[in-house]
CSV table of C-alpha atoms in Angstrom, one decimal:
chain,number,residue,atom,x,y,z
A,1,UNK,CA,6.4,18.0,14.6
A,2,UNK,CA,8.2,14.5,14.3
A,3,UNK,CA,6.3,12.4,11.4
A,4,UNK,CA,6.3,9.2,11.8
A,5,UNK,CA,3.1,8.5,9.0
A,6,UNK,CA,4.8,7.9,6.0
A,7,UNK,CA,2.7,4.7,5.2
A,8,UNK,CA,0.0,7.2,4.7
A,9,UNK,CA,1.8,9.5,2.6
A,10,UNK,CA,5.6,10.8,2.3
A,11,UNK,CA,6.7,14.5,1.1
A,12,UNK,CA,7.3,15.4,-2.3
A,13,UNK,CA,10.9,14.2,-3.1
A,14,UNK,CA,13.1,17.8,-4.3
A,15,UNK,CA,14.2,16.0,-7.3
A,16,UNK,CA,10.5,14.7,-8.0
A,17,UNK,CA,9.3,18.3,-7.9
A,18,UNK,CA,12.3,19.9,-10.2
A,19,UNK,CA,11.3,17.0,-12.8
A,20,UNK,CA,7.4,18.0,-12.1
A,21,UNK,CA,7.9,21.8,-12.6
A,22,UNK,CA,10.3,21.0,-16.2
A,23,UNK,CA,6.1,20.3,-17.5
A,24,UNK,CA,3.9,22.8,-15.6
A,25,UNK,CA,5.9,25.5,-17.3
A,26,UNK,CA,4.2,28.3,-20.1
A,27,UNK,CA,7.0,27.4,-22.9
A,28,UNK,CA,7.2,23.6,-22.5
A,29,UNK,CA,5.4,20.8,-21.4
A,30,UNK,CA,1.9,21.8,-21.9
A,31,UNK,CA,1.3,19.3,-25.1
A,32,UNK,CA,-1.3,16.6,-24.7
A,33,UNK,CA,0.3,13.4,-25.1
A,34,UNK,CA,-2.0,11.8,-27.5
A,35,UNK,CA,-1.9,14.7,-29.8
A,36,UNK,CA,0.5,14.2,-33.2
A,37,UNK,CA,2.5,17.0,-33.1
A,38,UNK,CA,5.8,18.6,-31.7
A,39,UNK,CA,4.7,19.9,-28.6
A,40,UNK,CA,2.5,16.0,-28.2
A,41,UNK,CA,5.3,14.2,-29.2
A,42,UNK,CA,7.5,16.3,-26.4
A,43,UNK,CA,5.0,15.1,-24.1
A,44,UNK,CA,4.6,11.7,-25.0
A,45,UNK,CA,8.7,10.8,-25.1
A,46,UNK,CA,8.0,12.1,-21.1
A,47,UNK,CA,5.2,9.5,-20.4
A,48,UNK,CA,7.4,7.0,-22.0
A,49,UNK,CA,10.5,7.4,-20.0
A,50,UNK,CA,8.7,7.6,-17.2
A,51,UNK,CA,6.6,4.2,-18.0
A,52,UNK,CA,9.8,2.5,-18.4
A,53,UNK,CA,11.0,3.8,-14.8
A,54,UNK,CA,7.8,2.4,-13.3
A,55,UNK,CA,8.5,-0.8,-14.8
A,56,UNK,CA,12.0,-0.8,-13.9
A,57,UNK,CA,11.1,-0.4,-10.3
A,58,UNK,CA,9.2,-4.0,-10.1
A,59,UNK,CA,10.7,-6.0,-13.1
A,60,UNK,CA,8.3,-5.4,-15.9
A,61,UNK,CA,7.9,-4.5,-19.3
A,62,UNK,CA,7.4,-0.5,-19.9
A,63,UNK,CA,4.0,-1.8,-22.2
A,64,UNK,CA,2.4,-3.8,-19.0
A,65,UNK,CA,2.1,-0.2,-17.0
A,66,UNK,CA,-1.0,1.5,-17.1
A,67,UNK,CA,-1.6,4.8,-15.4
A,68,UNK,CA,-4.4,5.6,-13.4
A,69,UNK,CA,-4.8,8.2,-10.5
A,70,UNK,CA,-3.6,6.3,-7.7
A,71,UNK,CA,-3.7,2.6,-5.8
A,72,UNK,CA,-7.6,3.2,-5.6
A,73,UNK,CA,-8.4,3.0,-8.6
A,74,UNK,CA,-5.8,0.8,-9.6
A,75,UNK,CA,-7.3,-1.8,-7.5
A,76,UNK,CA,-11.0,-1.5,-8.8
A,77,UNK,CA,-9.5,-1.9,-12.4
A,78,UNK,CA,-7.8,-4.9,-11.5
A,79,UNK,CA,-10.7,-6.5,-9.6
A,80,UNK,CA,-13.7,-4.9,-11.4
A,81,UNK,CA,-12.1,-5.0,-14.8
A,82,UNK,CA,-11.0,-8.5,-14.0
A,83,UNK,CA,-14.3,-10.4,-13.5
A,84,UNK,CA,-16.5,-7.8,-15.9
A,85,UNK,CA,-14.2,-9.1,-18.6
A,86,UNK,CA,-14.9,-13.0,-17.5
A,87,UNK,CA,-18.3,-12.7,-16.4
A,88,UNK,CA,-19.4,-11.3,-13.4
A,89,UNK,CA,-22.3,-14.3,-12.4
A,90,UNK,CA,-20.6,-17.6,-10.8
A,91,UNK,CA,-17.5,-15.8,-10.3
A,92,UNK,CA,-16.0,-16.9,-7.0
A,93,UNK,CA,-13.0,-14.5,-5.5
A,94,UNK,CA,-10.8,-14.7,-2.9
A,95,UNK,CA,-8.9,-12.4,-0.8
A,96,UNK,CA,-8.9,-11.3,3.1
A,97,UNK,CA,-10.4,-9.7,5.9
A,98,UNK,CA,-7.4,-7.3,6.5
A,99,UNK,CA,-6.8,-5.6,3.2
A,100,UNK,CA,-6.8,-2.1,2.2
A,101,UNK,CA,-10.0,-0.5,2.0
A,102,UNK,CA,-9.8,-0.2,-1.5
A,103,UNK,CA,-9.7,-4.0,-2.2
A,104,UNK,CA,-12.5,-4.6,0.9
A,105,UNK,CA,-14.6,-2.7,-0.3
A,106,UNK,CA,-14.3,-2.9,-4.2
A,107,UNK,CA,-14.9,-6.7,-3.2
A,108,UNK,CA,-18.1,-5.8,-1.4
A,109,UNK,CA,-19.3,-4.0,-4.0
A,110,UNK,CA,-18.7,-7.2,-6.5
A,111,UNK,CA,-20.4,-9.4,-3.7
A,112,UNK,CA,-23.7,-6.9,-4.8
A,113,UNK,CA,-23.4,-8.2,-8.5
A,114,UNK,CA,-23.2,-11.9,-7.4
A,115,UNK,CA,-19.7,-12.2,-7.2
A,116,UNK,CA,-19.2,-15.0,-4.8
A,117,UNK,CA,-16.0,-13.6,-2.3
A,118,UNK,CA,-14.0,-15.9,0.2
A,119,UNK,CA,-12.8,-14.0,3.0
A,120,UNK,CA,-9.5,-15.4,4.5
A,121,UNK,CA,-8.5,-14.7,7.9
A,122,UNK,CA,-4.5,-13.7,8.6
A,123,UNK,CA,-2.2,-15.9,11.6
A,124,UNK,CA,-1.4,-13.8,14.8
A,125,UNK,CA,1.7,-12.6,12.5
A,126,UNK,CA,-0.6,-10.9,10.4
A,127,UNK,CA,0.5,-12.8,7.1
A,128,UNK,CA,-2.3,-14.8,5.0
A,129,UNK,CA,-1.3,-18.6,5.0
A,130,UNK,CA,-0.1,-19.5,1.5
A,131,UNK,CA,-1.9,-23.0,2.4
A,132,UNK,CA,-5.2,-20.9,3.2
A,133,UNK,CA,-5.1,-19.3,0.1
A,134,UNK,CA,-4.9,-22.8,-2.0
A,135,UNK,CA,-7.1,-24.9,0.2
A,136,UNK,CA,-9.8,-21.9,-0.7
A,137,UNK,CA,-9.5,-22.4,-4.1
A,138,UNK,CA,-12.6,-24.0,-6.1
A,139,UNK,CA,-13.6,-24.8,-9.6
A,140,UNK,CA,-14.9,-21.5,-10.4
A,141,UNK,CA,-12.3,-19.7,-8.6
A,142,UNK,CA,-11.3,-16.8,-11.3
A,143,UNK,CA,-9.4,-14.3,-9.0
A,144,UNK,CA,-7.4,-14.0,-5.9
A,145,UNK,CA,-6.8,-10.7,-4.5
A,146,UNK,CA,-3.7,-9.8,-1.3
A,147,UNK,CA,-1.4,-7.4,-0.6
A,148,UNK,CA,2.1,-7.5,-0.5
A,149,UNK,CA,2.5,-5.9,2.4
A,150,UNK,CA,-0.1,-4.7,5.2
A,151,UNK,CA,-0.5,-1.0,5.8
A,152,UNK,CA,-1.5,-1.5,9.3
A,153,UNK,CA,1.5,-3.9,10.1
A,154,UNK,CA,3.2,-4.3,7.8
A,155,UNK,CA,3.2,-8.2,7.6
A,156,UNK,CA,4.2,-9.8,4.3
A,157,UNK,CA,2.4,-11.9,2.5
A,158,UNK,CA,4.2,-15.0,0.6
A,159,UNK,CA,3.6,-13.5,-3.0
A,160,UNK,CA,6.4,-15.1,-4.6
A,161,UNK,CA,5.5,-18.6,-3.0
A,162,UNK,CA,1.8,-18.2,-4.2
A,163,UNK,CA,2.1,-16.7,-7.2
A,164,UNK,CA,3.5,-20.0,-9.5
A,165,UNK,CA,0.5,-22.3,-7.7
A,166,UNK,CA,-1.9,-19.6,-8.9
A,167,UNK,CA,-0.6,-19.3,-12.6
A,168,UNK,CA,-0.3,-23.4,-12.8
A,169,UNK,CA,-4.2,-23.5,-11.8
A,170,UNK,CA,-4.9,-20.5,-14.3
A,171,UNK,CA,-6.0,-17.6,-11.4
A,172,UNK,CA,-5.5,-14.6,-11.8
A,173,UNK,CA,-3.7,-12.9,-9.4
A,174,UNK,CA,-4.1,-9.3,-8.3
A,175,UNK,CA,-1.7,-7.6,-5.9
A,176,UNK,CA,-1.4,-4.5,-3.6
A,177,UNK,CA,2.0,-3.4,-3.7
A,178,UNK,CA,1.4,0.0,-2.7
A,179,UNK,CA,3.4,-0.5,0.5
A,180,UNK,CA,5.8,-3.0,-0.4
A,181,UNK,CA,7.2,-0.9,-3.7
A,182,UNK,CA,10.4,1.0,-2.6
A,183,UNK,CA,10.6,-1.2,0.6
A,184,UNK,CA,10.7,-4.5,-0.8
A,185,UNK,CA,13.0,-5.5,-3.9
A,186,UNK,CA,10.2,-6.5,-6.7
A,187,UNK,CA,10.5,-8.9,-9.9
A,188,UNK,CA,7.8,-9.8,-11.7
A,189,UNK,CA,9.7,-11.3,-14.3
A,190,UNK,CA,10.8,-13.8,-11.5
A,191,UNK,CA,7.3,-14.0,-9.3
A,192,UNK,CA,4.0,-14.6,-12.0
A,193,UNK,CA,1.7,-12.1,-10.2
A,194,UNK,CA,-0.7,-11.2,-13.5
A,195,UNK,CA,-2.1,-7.7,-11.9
A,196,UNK,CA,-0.1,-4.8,-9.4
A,197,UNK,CA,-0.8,-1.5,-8.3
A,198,UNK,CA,1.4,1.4,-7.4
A,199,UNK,CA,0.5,4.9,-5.7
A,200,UNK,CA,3.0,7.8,-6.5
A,201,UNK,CA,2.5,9.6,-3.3
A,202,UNK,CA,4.2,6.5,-0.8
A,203,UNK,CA,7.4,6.7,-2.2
A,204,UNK,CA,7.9,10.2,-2.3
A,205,UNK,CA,6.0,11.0,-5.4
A,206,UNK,CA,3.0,13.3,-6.1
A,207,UNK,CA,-0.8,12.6,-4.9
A,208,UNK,CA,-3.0,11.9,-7.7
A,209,UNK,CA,-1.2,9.3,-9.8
A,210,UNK,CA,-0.6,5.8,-9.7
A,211,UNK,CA,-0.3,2.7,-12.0
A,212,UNK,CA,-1.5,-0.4,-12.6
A,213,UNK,CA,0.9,-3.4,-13.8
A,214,UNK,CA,-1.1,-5.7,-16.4
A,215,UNK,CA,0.6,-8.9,-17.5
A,216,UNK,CA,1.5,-9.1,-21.5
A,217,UNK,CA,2.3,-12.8,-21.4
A,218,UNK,CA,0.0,-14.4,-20.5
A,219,UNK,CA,-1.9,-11.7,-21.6
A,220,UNK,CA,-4.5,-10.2,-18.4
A,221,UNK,CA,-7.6,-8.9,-19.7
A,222,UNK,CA,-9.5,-6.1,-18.4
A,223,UNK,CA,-12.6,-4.4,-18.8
A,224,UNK,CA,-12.1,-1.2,-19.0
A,225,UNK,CA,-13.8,1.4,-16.4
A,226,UNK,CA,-13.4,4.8,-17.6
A,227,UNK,CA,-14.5,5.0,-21.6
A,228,UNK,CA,-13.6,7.9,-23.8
A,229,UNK,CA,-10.5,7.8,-25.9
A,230,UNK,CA,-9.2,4.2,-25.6
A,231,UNK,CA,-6.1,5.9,-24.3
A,232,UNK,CA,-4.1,3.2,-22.0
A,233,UNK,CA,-4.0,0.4,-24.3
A,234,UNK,CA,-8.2,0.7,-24.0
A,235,UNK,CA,-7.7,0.3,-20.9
A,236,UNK,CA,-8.1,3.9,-18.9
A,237,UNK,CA,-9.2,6.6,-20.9
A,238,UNK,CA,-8.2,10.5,-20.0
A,239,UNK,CA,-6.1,12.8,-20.9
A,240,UNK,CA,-2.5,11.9,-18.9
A,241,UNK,CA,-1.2,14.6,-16.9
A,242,UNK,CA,2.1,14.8,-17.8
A,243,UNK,CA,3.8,16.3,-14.8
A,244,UNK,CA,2.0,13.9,-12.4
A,245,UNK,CA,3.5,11.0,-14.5
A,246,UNK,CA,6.9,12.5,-14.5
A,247,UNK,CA,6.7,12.5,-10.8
A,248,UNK,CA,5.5,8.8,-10.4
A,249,UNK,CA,8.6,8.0,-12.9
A,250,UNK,CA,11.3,10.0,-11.4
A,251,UNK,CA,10.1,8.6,-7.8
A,252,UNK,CA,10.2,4.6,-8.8
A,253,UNK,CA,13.5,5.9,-10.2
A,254,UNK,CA,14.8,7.2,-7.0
A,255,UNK,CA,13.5,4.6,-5.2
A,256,UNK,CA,14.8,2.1,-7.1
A,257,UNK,CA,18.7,3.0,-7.1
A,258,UNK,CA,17.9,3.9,-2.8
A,259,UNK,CA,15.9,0.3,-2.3
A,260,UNK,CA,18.5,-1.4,-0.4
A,261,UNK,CA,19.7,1.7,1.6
A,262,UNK,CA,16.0,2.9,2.6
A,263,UNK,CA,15.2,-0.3,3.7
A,264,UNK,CA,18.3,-0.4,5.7
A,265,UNK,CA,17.7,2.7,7.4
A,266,UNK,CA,14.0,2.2,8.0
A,267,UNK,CA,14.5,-1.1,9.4
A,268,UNK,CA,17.0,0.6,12.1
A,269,UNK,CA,14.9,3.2,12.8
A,270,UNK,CA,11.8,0.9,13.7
A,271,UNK,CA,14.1,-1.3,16.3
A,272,UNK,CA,15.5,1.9,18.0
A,273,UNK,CA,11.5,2.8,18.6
A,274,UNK,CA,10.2,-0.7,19.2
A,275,UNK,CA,13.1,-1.4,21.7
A,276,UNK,CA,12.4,1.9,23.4
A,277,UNK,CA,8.6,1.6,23.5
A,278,UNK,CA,8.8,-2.1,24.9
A,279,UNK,CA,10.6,-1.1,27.9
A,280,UNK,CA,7.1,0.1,29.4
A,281,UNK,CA,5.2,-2.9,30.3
A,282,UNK,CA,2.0,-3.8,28.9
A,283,UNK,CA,3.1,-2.9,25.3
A,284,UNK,CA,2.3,-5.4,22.4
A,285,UNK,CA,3.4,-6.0,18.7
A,286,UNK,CA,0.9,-6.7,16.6
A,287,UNK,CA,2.6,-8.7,13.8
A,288,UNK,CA,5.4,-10.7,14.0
A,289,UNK,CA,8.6,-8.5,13.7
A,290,UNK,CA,10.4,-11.8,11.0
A,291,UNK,CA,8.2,-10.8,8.1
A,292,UNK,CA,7.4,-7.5,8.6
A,293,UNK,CA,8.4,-4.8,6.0
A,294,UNK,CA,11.1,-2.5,7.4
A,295,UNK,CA,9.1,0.5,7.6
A,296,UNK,CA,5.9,-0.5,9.5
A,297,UNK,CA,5.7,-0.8,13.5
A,298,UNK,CA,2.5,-0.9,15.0
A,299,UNK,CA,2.0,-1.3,18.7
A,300,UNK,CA,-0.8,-1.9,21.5
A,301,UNK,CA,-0.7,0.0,24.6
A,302,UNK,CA,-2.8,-1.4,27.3
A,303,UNK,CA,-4.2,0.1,30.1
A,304,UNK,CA,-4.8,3.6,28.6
A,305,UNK,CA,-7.8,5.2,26.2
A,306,UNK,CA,-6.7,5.4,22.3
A,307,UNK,CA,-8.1,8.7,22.0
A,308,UNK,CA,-7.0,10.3,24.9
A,309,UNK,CA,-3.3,8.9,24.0
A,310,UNK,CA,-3.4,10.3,20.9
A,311,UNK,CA,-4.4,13.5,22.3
A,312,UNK,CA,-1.6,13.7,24.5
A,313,UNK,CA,0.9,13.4,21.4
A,314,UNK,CA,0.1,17.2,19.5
A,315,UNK,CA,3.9,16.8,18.4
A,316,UNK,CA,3.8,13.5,17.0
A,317,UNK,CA,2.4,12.6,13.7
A,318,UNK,CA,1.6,8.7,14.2
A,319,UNK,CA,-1.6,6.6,12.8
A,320,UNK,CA,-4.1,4.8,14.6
A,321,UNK,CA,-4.9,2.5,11.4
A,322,UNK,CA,-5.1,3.2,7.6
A,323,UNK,CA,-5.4,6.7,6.5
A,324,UNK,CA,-8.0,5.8,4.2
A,325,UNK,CA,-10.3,4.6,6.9
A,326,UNK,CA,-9.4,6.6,10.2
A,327,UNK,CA,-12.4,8.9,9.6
A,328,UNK,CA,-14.7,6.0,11.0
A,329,UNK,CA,-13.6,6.4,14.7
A,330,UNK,CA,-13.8,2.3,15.2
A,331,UNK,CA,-10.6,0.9,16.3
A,332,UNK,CA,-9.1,-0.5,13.2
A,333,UNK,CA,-10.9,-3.9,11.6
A,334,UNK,CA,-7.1,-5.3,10.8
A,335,UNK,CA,-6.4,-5.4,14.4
A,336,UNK,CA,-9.5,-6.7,15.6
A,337,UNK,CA,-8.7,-9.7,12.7
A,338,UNK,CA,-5.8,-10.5,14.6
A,339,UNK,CA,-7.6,-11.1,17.7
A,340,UNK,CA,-7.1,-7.9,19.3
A,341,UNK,CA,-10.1,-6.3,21.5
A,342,UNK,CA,-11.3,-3.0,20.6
A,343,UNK,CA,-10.2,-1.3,23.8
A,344,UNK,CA,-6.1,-2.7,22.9
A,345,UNK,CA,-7.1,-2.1,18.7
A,346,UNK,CA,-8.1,1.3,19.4
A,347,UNK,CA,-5.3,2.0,21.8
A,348,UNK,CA,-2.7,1.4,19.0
A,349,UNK,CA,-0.3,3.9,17.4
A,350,UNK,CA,1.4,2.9,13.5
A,351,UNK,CA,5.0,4.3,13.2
A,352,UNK,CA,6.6,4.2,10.2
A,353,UNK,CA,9.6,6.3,9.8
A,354,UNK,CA,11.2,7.8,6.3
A,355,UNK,CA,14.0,8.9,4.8
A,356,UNK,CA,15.1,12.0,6.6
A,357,UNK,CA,13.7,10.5,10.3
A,358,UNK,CA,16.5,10.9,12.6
A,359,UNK,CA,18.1,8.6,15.5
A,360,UNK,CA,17.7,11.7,17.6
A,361,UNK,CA,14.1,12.2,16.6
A,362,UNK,CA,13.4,8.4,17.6
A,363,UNK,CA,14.3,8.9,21.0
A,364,UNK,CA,12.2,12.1,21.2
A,365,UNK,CA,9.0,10.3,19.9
A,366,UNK,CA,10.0,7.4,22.2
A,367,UNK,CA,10.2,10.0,25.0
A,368,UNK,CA,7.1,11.5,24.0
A,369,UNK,CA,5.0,8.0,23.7
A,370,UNK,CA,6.4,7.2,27.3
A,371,UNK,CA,5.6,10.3,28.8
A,372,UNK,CA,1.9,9.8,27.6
A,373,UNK,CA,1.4,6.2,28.3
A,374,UNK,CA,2.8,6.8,32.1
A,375,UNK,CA,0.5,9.4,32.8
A,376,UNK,CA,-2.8,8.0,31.7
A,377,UNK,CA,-1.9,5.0,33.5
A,378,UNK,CA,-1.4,6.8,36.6
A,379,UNK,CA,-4.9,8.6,35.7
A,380,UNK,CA,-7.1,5.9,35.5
A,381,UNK,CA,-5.1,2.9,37.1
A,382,UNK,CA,-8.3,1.1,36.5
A,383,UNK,CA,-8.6,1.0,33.0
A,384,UNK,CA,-9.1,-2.1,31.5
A,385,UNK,CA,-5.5,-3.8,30.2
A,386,UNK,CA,-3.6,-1.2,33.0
A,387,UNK,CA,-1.1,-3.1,34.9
C-alpha cells in the first residue's frame, strides 16, 4: 500500500514511541502527576518538559498549554469554554462554512443555546477573506473562529494579518492549527491569536492527546468543561496520561527542529503528483496552489463516479474529504463551498504525502490514479463531466 492520508493521521514516529515506552514500564513512569511524591514528582518533571516542547513548537509560554485528548476537544473548550465564560445569550460568533467538523459542529451546537453564528463563505482559493472576516464583525461580536490551514485543501488562511485587527477590537480569537503545526513555522509571540489547538497524532505523535494554547497576557478565560480536580490550571480536569503527553512533546520536538525540511520535501512531493495527475484532461485543483500548505493536494476528476474511482485504487490510501466526516457518504461540504457540484466534489481524491513518501512511490500512485481515471472514462463515456 502507498499512503498518501497523512492529513488524517501519520504513524507513530520511532523516537515518539522509545520516549512513550520510557513511562508505560512496571519500574518507572507509572506515578500520577498530581500526586506529591517521588514517583509524582518523576512524572510531573515529564509533563513539564514536554509542555515546554509544545510551546516551543508555536512560540508560547510552557504555562499557556493545556492538555486535552486531542483537536476535538480542544476546539469545544475553546469555543464552548469561551462564550460560557462571557455569557452564552447575545453572543454573536463568527467563523466559516468549511471548517473542521469539530468547530461546525461545536458551533451548531452553540447556535441551540442562542448563540448567534455568522457563517462566512471561502474565495475559489479556498482561503476566508481577511476583509470578510472584519466587515462581519458587530457590536456584540465576542468570538471568531478559523483554521490555519484547511484539511480538505489545504488553503491558508491569513491568521497573522487578522489576528492584530481582532485583538485592537477586543475578539477573541480561536484557531485550528491542527494541520498547519509542523507544516507551517508558528509564533504566537509575533501573531496575537488568544486560543490554538494541537492534535498529537498529525505530526507523528500518538492518538488520544492534544493541547489547547490559552493566552496568559491578555489573559483568555475559559469555562471549564470537564470538572473534577481543577487539574489544568482549572481548566481540564483528569488524570494526565503521562506517556501520551511524552509523545505529544517529543513529536512538537521533532517537528520543530524538521519544520523547514518537511515542508520542503512535502511541498516537492505534491508538485511531482499534481504535475503527473494534470496531464489527463479534465482534472481540477480545488484551491489555489499560492497559499496552500505544502502537504495538501486535492483534486477533481471529471467524467468518472467517486466511488467507483476509489474502488479501483485497493493500493492507494487517499481521502475523499476529512476523515472525521467520510462516514457520511455525501461528497464533501468544503468542496461543494467552493462551488464545486456533487458529482466533481464526490469524484475527488486528498493526497497528502509524509515523511518517508518516496519520488518513486509518486509516480506509482500517479500511475495508479491514471490507470483508473482512463478506464472509467472509457466505461461510461457518458458520464457527466467526461470529456
Amino acid at each position: 500500500m502507498i499512503y498518501l492520508d497523512h492529513a488524517a493521521t501519520t504513524p507513530l514516529d520511532a523516537d515518539v514511541r522509545a520516549q512513550m515506552l520510557r513511562w508505560m514500564g512496571d519500574d518507572a513512569g507509572f506515578g500520577n502527576p498530581a500526586s506529591d511524591h517521588a514517583a509524582g514528582r518523576q512524572a510531573r518533571a515529564a509533563v513539564e518538559q514536554a509542555r515546554a516542547q509544545v510551546a516551543a513548537l508555536i512560540g508560547a509560554q510552557a504555562q499557556e498549554i493545556i492538555y486535552t485528548s486531542g483537536a476535538t476537544e480542544s476546539n469545544n473548550l475553546a469555543l464552548i469554554g469561551a462564550l460560557e465564560f462571557r455569557g452564552l445569550q447575545g453572543a454573536h460568533l463568527i467563523t466559516s462554512r468549511v471548517e473542521h467538523k469539530a468547530v461546525v459542529d461545536t458551533c451548531r451546537y452553540l447556535q441551540t443555546q442562542g448563540v448567534r453564528v455568522t457563517w462566512l463563505e471561502p474565495q475559489a482559493s479556498g482561503a476566508v477573506a481577511a476583509q470578510d472576516v472584519l466587515a462581519a464583525l458587530r457590536a456584540d461580536t465576542v468570538l471568531v473562529s478559523l483554521m490555519w490551514v484547511n484539511n480538505e485543501t489545504g488553503a491558508i488562511n491569513p491568521i497573522a494579518q487578522l489576528a492584530p485587527e481582532l485583538r485592537a477590537r477586543g475578539v477573541l480569537f480561536h484557531v485550528d492549527a491542527v494541520q498547519a503545526a509542523g507544516k507551517l513555522a508558528i509564533d504566537l509571540a509575533q501573531v496575537p491569536v488568544d486560543l490554538l489547538s494541537l492534535s498529537a497524532h498529525k505530526i507523528y505523535g500518538p492518538k488520544g492527546i492534544g493541547a489547547l494554547f490559552v493566552r496568559k497576557r491578555p489573559r483568555a478565560r475559559l469555562a471549564a468543561q470537564i470538572h473534577g480536580g481543577g487539574h489544568e490550571q482549572g481548566m481540564r480536569s483528569g488524570t494526565l496520561a503521562t506517556h501520551q503527553i511524552v509523545g505529544l512533546g517529543t513529536a512538537c520536538e521533532i517537528a520543530r527542529t524538521r519544520l523547514d525540511a518537511d515542508a520542503a520535501h512535502l511541498r516537492a512531493r505534491c508538485a511531482e503528483l499534481e504535475q503527473r495527475l494534470r496531464a489527463l484532461p479534465g482534472v481540477l485543483r480545488n484551491g489555489a496552489a499560492e497559499i496552500a500548505a505544502p502537504h495538501v493536494l486535492n483534486l477533481s476528476f471529471s467524467g468518472v463516479d467517486g466511488e467507483s474511482l476509489r474502488a479501483r485504487l485497493p493500493d492507494l490510501a487517499v481521502s475523499s474529504g476529512s476523515a472525521c466526516s467520510s462516514a457520511t457518504r455525501e461528497p464533501s461540504y468544503v468542496l461543494r463551498a467552493l462551488g464545486r457540484d456533487d458529482v466533481l466534489a464526490g469524484a475527488s481524491l486528498r493526497f497528502s504525502p509524509g515523511r518517508s513518501t518516496t519520488a518513486a512511490q509518486i509516480q506509482q500512485a500517479a500511475d495508479q490514479v491514471i490507470d483508473a481515471v482512463q478506464f472509467l472514462r472509457a466505461l461510461a463515456p457518458n458520464h457527466p463531466g467526461a470529456r
